[in-house]
mmCIF file of C-alpha atoms in Angstrom:
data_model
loop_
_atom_site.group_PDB
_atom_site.id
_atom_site.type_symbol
_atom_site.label_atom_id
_atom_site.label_comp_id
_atom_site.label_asym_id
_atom_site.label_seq_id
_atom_site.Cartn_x
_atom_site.Cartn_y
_atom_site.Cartn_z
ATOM 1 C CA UNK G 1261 132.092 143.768 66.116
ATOM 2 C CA UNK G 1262 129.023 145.947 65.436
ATOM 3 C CA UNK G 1263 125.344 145.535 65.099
ATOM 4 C CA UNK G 1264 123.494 146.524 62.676
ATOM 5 C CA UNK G 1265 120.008 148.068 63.187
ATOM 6 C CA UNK G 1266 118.086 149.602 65.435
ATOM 7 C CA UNK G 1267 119.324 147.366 68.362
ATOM 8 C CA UNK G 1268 122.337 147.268 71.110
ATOM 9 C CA UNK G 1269 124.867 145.096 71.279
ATOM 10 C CA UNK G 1270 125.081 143.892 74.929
ATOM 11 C CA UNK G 1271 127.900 141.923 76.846
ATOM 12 C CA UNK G 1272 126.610 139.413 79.092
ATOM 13 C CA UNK G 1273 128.033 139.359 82.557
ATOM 14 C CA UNK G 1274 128.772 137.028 85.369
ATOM 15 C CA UNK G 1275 126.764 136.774 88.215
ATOM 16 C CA UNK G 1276 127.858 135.762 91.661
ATOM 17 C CA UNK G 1277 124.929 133.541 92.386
ATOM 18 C CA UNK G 1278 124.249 130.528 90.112
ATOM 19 C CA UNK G 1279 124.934 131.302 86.193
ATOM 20 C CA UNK G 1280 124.075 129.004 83.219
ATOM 21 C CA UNK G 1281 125.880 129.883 80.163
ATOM 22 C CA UNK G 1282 125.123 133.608 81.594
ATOM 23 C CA UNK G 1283 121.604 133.273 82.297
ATOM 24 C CA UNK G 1284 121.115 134.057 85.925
ATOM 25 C CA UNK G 1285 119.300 131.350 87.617
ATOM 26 C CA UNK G 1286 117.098 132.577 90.930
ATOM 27 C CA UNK G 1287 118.013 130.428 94.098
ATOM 28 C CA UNK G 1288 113.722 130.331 93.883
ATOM 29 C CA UNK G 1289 113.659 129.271 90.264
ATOM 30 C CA UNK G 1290 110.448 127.061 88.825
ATOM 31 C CA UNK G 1291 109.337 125.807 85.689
ATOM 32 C CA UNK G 1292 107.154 129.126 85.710
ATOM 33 C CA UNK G 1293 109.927 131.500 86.676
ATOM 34 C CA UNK G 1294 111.515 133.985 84.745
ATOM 35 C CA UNK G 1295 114.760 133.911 83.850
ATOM 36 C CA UNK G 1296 117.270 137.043 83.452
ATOM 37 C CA UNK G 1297 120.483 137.769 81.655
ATOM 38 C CA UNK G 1298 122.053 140.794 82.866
ATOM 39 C CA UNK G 1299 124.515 142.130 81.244
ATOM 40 C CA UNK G 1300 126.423 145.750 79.814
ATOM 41 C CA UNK G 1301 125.540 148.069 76.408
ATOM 42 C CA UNK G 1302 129.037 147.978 74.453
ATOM 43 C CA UNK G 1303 127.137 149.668 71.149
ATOM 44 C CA UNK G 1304 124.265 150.762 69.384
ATOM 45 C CA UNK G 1305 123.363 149.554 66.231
ATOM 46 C CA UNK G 1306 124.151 151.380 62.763
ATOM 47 C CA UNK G 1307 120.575 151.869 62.071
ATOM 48 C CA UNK G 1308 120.078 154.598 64.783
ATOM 49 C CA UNK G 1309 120.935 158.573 64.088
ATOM 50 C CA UNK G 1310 122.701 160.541 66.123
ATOM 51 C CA UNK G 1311 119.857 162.188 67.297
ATOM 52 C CA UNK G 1312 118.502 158.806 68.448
ATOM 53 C CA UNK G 1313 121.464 158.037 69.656
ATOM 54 C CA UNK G 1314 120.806 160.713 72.862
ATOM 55 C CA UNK G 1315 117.837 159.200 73.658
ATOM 56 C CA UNK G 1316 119.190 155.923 74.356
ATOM 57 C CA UNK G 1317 120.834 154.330 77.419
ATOM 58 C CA UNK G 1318 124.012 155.225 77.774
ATOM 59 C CA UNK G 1319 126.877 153.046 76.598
ATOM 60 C CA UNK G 1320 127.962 151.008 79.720
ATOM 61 C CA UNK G 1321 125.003 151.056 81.473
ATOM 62 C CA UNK G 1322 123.941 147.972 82.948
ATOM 63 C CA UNK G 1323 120.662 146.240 82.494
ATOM 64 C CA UNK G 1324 118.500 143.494 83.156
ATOM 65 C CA UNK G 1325 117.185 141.094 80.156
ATOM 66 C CA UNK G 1326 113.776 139.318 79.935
ATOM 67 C CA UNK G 1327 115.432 135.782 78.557
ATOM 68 C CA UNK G 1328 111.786 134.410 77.492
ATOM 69 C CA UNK G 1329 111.411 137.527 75.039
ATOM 70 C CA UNK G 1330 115.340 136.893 73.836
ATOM 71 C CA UNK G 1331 114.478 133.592 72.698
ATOM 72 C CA UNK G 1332 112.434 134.930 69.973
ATOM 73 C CA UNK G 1333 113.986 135.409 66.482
ATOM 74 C CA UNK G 1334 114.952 139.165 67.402
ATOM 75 C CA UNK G 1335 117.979 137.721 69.478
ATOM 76 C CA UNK G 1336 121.602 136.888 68.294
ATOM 77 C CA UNK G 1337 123.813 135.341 70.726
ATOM 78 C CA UNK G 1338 127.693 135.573 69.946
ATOM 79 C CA UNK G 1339 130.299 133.535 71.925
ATOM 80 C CA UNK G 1340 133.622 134.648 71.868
ATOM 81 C CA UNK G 1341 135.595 132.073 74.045
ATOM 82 C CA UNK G 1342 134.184 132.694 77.121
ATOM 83 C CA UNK G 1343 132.464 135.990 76.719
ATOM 84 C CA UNK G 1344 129.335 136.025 75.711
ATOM 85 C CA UNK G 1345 127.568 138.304 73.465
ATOM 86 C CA UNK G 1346 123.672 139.566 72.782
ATOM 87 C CA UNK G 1347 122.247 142.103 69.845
ATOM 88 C CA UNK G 1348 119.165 143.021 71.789
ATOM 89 C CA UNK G 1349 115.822 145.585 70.794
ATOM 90 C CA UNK G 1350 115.611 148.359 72.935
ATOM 91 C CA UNK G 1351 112.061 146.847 73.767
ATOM 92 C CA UNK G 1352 113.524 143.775 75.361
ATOM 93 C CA UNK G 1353 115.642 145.363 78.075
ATOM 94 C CA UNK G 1354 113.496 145.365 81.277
ATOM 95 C CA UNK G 1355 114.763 147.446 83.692
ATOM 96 C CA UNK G 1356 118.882 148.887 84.538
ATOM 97 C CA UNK G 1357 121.159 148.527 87.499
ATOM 98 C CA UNK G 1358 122.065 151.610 88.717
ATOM 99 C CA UNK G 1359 125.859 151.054 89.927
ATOM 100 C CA UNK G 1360 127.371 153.353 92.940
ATOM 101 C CA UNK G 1361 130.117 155.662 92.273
ATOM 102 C CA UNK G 1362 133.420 154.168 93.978
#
C-alpha cells in the first residue's frame, strides 16, 4: 500500500488508556474536547521528491493527530482487519512523541 501525493501514510496505534476505533479518548473528555489519534509514519506519498523527502519526518516517527482537522475531506482511513490506517497532510500532524532509546 502507498499513498499518493504530497501526504504520509500513517499507522494508527493503540493506546493504553481508553481507545475508540483508535481515537484516543482523554479520561477528561467533553463535548468541546479535542480528540487525538496517535499513531506511526510507514510512507510518504509519491508526489514528494527526494529532496523533499529530507525535509520530512522521518519514517517511524511517532506523532500526534488533530482528529477534528482529519475529518475533513483530506483524510482516508483504511482498515485492514484490525489495523488501522490514515493518509494524512503534513499540515495535520500536530506535534511528535519523542520515544527513549532502550
Amino acid at each position: 500500500m502507498k499513498s499518493i501525493g504530497k501526504t504520509y501514510l500513517i499507522k494508527i496505534e493503540p493506546q493504553k488508556e481508553e481507545v475508540i476505533n483508535g481515537i484516543f479518548i482523554p479520561q477528561t473528555a467533553s463535548s468541546r474536547s479535542t480528540i487525538y489519534y496517535i499513531g506511526r509514519i510507514i510512507d510518504y506519498g509519491t508526489g514528494f521528491t527526494d529532496e523533499e523527502k529530507t525535509e520530512l519526518l522521518p519514517i517511524g516517527t511517532k506523532v500526534i493527530l488533530d482528529y477534528r482537522k482529519s475529518v475533513s475531506e483530506n483524510k482516508i482511513r483504511l482498515n485492514f482487519g484490525e489495523e488501522i490506517f490514515y493518509v494524512y497532510e503534513p499540515e495535520n500532524i500536530l506535534a511528535i512523541i519523542e520515544e527513549e532509546e532502550e
